[in-house]
Tab-separated table of C-alpha atoms in Angstrom:
chain	number	residue	atom	x	y	z
A	1	GLU	CA	0.000	0.000	0.000
A	2	PRO	CA	1.472	3.399	-0.931
A	3	GLU	CA	2.404	5.604	1.969
A	4	VAL	CA	3.784	8.996	2.863
A	5	THR	CA	7.288	8.702	4.288
A	6	GLN	CA	9.031	11.237	6.474
A	7	THR	CA	12.584	11.732	7.637
A	8	PRO	CA	14.015	12.100	10.169
A	9	SER	CA	11.755	10.397	12.660
A	10	HIS	CA	13.270	12.468	15.440
A	11	GLN	CA	15.548	15.493	15.377
A	12	VAL	CA	17.027	17.323	18.300
A	13	THR	CA	18.394	20.786	17.636
A	14	GLN	CA	19.598	23.841	19.442
A	15	MET	CA	17.468	26.975	19.488
A	16	GLY	CA	18.344	29.218	16.567
A	17	GLN	CA	19.480	26.400	14.309
A	18	GLU	CA	17.955	25.631	10.929
A	19	VAL	CA	16.016	22.413	10.496
A	20	ILE	CA	14.832	20.693	7.341
A	21	LEU	CA	12.162	18.022	7.560
A	22	ARG	CA	11.701	15.825	4.552
A	23	CYS	CA	8.701	14.060	3.103
A	24	VAL	CA	8.070	11.805	0.161
A	25	PRO	CA	4.354	12.032	-0.669
A	26	ILE	CA	2.454	9.292	-2.452
A	27	SER	CA	3.585	9.339	-6.051
A	28	ASN	CA	0.357	10.180	-7.877
A	29	HIS	CA	-0.782	12.776	-5.368
A	30	LEU	CA	-0.974	16.414	-6.328
A	31	TYR	CA	-1.630	18.279	-3.085
A	32	PHE	CA	0.808	18.351	-0.228
A	33	TYR	CA	0.469	19.565	3.326
A	34	TRP	CA	2.378	20.115	6.506
A	35	TYR	CA	0.665	19.888	9.866
A	36	ARG	CA	2.100	20.038	13.321
A	37	GLN	CA	0.993	18.630	16.643
A	38	ILE	CA	2.344	19.960	19.909
A	39	LEU	CA	2.415	17.203	22.519
A	40	GLY	CA	-1.078	16.477	23.815
A	41	GLN	CA	-2.759	18.953	21.516
A	42	LYS	CA	-4.679	18.774	18.285
A	43	VAL	CA	-3.244	18.575	14.819
A	44	GLU	CA	-2.815	22.061	13.342
A	45	PHE	CA	-2.609	23.041	9.699
A	46	LEU	CA	0.562	24.808	8.607
A	47	VAL	CA	0.640	24.984	4.839
A	48	SER	CA	-0.690	23.457	1.650
A	49	PHE	CA	1.219	23.202	-1.608
A	50	TYR	CA	0.046	22.598	-5.132
A	51	ASN	CA	1.551	23.083	-8.552
A	52	ASN	CA	4.895	24.084	-7.071
A	53	GLU	CA	3.565	26.902	-4.972
A	54	ILE	CA	1.934	27.522	-1.630
A	55	SER	CA	-1.853	27.374	-1.847
A	56	GLU	CA	-2.685	28.371	1.686
A	57	LYS	CA	-0.897	28.874	4.955
A	58	SER	CA	-1.948	29.378	8.523
A	59	GLU	CA	-0.894	32.110	10.916
A	60	ILE	CA	1.581	29.637	12.420
A	61	PHE	CA	3.469	29.514	9.132
A	62	ASP	CA	5.440	32.736	9.527
A	63	ASP	CA	8.590	33.939	7.798
A	64	GLN	CA	10.684	31.395	9.669
A	65	PHE	CA	8.995	28.591	7.750
A	66	SER	CA	9.354	27.669	4.108
A	67	VAL	CA	8.432	24.722	1.931
A	68	GLU	CA	9.959	23.404	-1.211
A	69	ARG	CA	9.558	20.617	-3.711
A	70	PRO	CA	13.122	20.486	-5.001
A	71	ASP	CA	12.551	17.496	-7.254
A	72	GLY	CA	9.675	15.340	-8.363
A	73	SER	CA	9.430	13.370	-5.175
A	74	ASN	CA	10.587	15.239	-2.064
A	75	PHE	CA	8.600	17.878	-0.202
A	76	THR	CA	10.494	19.712	2.505
A	77	LEU	CA	9.661	21.961	5.420
A	78	LYS	CA	12.426	24.297	6.561
A	79	ILE	CA	12.464	26.171	9.825
A	80	ARG	CA	15.071	28.873	9.491
A	81	SER	CA	15.798	29.673	13.129
A	82	THR	CA	14.132	27.284	15.513
A	83	LYS	CA	12.471	28.407	18.719
A	84	LEU	CA	11.609	26.375	21.783
A	85	GLU	CA	7.928	26.537	20.855
A	86	ASP	CA	8.653	24.839	17.526
A	87	SER	CA	9.062	21.578	19.412
A	88	ALA	CA	6.300	19.347	18.061
A	89	MET	CA	5.482	16.455	15.779
A	90	TYR	CA	5.405	17.570	12.179
A	91	PHE	CA	3.211	15.586	9.835
A	92	CYS	CA	3.365	15.615	6.083
A	93	ALA	CA	0.218	14.665	4.187
A	94	SER	CA	-0.870	14.318	0.601
A	95	ARG	CA	-4.004	13.748	-1.395
A	96	THR	CA	-4.831	13.169	-5.011
A	97	SER	CA	-7.295	15.971	-5.592
A	98	THR	CA	-9.359	18.614	-3.889
A	99	VAL	CA	-12.231	18.066	-6.271
A	100	GLY	CA	-15.089	16.765	-4.191
A	101	THR	CA	-13.709	14.717	-1.350
A	102	GLY	CA	-10.513	12.833	-0.952
A	103	GLU	CA	-8.706	11.153	1.842
A	104	LEU	CA	-5.689	12.936	3.244
A	105	PHE	CA	-2.881	10.463	3.817
A	106	PHE	CA	-0.496	11.267	6.645
A	107	GLY	CA	3.061	10.211	7.244
A	108	GLU	CA	4.300	8.887	10.563
A	109	GLY	CA	5.651	12.277	11.545
A	110	SER	CA	8.964	13.861	12.431
A	111	ARG	CA	9.442	14.735	16.059
A	112	LEU	CA	11.351	17.989	16.499
A	113	THR	CA	12.856	18.809	19.856
A	114	VAL	CA	14.339	22.271	20.250
A	115	LEU	CA	16.645	22.731	23.225
B	1	GLY	CA	-14.216	31.850	15.228
B	2	GLU	CA	-15.022	28.658	13.420
B	3	SER	CA	-13.874	25.517	15.180
B	4	VAL	CA	-14.239	21.813	15.405
B	5	GLY	CA	-14.317	20.445	18.915
B	6	LEU	CA	-15.028	17.317	20.909
B	7	HIS	CA	-17.385	16.925	23.844
B	8	LEU	CA	-15.235	14.598	25.947
B	9	PRO	CA	-11.471	14.327	26.157
B	10	THR	CA	-11.427	10.687	27.401
B	11	LEU	CA	-13.614	7.628	27.020
B	12	SER	CA	-13.147	4.221	28.618
B	13	VAL	CA	-15.121	1.209	27.443
B	14	GLN	CA	-15.097	-2.498	28.166
B	15	GLU	CA	-13.773	-4.751	25.458
B	16	GLY	CA	-16.689	-5.949	23.372
B	17	ASP	CA	-18.895	-2.976	24.135
B	18	ASN	CA	-19.804	-0.317	21.626
B	19	SER	CA	-18.086	3.062	21.720
B	20	ILE	CA	-19.538	6.394	20.755
B	21	ILE	CA	-17.265	9.365	20.240
B	22	ASN	CA	-18.839	12.755	19.676
B	23	CYS	CA	-17.785	15.898	17.885
B	24	ALA	CA	-19.321	19.334	17.492
B	25	TYR	CA	-18.510	21.585	14.602
B	26	SER	CA	-19.390	25.206	14.119
B	27	ASN	CA	-18.729	25.861	10.436
B	28	SER	CA	-22.137	25.182	8.909
B	29	ALA	CA	-20.621	25.533	5.448
B	30	SER	CA	-18.330	22.526	5.880
B	31	ASP	CA	-19.301	19.845	3.434
B	32	TYR	CA	-17.055	16.958	4.282
B	33	PHE	CA	-16.023	15.356	7.538
B	34	ILE	CA	-13.475	12.728	8.428
B	35	TRP	CA	-12.675	10.683	11.480
B	36	TYR	CA	-9.032	9.910	12.096
B	37	LYS	CA	-7.431	7.522	14.554
B	38	GLN	CA	-4.048	8.338	15.996
B	39	GLU	CA	-2.065	5.759	17.895
B	40	SER	CA	0.737	6.849	20.150
B	41	GLY	CA	3.719	8.137	18.193
B	42	LYS	CA	2.059	7.699	14.831
B	43	GLY	CA	0.368	9.879	12.261
B	44	PRO	CA	-3.401	10.200	11.909
B	45	GLN	CA	-4.971	7.270	10.144
B	46	PHE	CA	-8.155	7.625	8.113
B	47	ILE	CA	-11.137	5.726	9.511
B	48	ILE	CA	-14.234	6.921	7.728
B	49	ASP	CA	-15.612	9.996	6.044
B	50	ILE	CA	-19.001	11.456	5.304
B	51	ARG	CA	-20.265	14.158	2.999
B	52	SER	CA	-22.755	16.733	4.168
B	53	ASN	CA	-25.480	15.360	1.895
B	54	MET	CA	-25.511	12.173	3.981
B	55	ASP	CA	-26.726	11.443	7.514
B	56	LYS	CA	-25.050	8.126	8.069
B	57	ARG	CA	-22.241	6.082	6.644
B	58	GLN	CA	-21.106	2.643	7.667
B	59	GLY	CA	-17.769	0.973	7.417
B	60	GLN	CA	-16.296	-2.112	8.907
B	61	ARG	CA	-17.322	-1.980	12.599
B	62	VAL	CA	-17.588	1.811	12.387
B	63	THR	CA	-20.495	4.115	11.679
B	64	VAL	CA	-20.429	7.873	11.341
B	65	LEU	CA	-23.558	9.892	11.972
B	66	LEU	CA	-23.977	13.483	10.895
B	67	ASN	CA	-26.640	15.760	12.324
B	68	LYS	CA	-26.466	19.018	10.411
B	69	THR	CA	-29.301	20.564	12.403
B	70	VAL	CA	-27.225	20.659	15.564
B	71	LYS	CA	-23.847	20.468	13.823
B	72	HIS	CA	-22.890	17.234	15.493
B	73	LEU	CA	-20.835	14.309	14.304
B	74	SER	CA	-20.384	10.968	16.014
B	75	LEU	CA	-18.288	7.886	15.498
B	76	GLN	CA	-19.652	4.567	16.645
B	77	ILE	CA	-17.318	1.623	17.011
B	78	ALA	CA	-18.999	-1.758	17.368
B	79	ALA	CA	-17.539	-4.484	19.564
B	80	THR	CA	-14.598	-2.364	20.661
B	81	GLN	CA	-11.278	-4.177	20.700
B	82	PRO	CA	-7.999	-3.432	22.500
B	83	GLY	CA	-6.513	-2.336	19.191
B	84	ASP	CA	-9.072	0.442	19.053
B	85	SER	CA	-7.363	2.236	21.933
B	86	ALA	CA	-6.129	5.510	20.445
B	87	VAL	CA	-6.959	9.181	20.139
B	88	TYR	CA	-9.797	9.879	17.743
B	89	PHE	CA	-10.043	13.170	15.916
B	90	CYS	CA	-12.850	14.517	13.851
B	91	ALA	CA	-11.857	16.859	11.078
B	92	GLU	CA	-13.829	19.096	8.803
B	93	ASN	CA	-13.089	20.156	5.299
B	94	PRO	CA	-14.426	23.672	4.812
B	95	PRO	CA	-15.393	24.532	1.264
B	96	SER	CA	-13.354	27.726	1.174
B	97	GLY	CA	-9.754	27.770	0.061
B	98	SER	CA	-8.115	26.247	-2.924
B	99	ALA	CA	-6.450	23.324	-1.226
B	100	ARG	CA	-9.194	22.394	1.225
B	101	GLN	CA	-7.042	21.748	4.241
B	102	LEU	CA	-8.569	19.887	7.165
B	103	THR	CA	-9.409	21.517	10.470
B	104	PHE	CA	-8.992	19.068	13.332
B	105	GLY	CA	-10.822	18.850	16.602
B	106	SER	CA	-9.109	18.376	19.953
B	107	GLY	CA	-9.273	14.594	20.069
B	108	THR	CA	-10.798	11.974	22.378
B	109	GLN	CA	-8.623	9.365	24.031
B	110	LEU	CA	-10.377	6.009	23.818
B	111	THR	CA	-9.204	3.375	26.270
B	112	VAL	CA	-10.459	-0.178	25.939
B	113	LEU	CA	-10.547	-2.030	29.236
B	114	PRO	CA	-10.024	-5.809	29.382
């Protein structure tokens, strides 16, 4: 069964450092997303990406965040200068289409710990 | 503001009993709803979805009910098993926006007792 894969599974970094989280969405999917989940809280939308550009972003997704699809398979989330409050699980997700309905497939997540 | 929320943060049921997890939503324009299951340390896993033109949808051991009048969504799990222990999130898909991102509720921790 196709799946969304994410690396690394866990990253520990010092405050102020840059972090890149990587995702390989399902191959025939067209829409890509990043969500985050602070420990014990709900899953929060960060950004959606389609046709090589950001479609929508939340207020969480400030100038410290950026996304990229550098090649045909990877989808990355970069945090330029990490803060303590960036510590969370970051989930990548993808779906085939936004026409009508469509299941959003999530990866297993990357746990970011900022010290 | 618009939100999706859950009535109860925790639910404990005996193995074999039926479970009912509830969710309230406030965006009356949302046209699609999904229930996700999240096991510890894992990503959300799709369980079942329902469109706003339906009141009920059944899957394998799960049923989702949608009451648009009171903006309420429920997930029923029949014959709950230990493997059902997880956090359950409802999510809505508002019609606005080009990429139709999901808005998640706060989650209910389901614990299945032996």
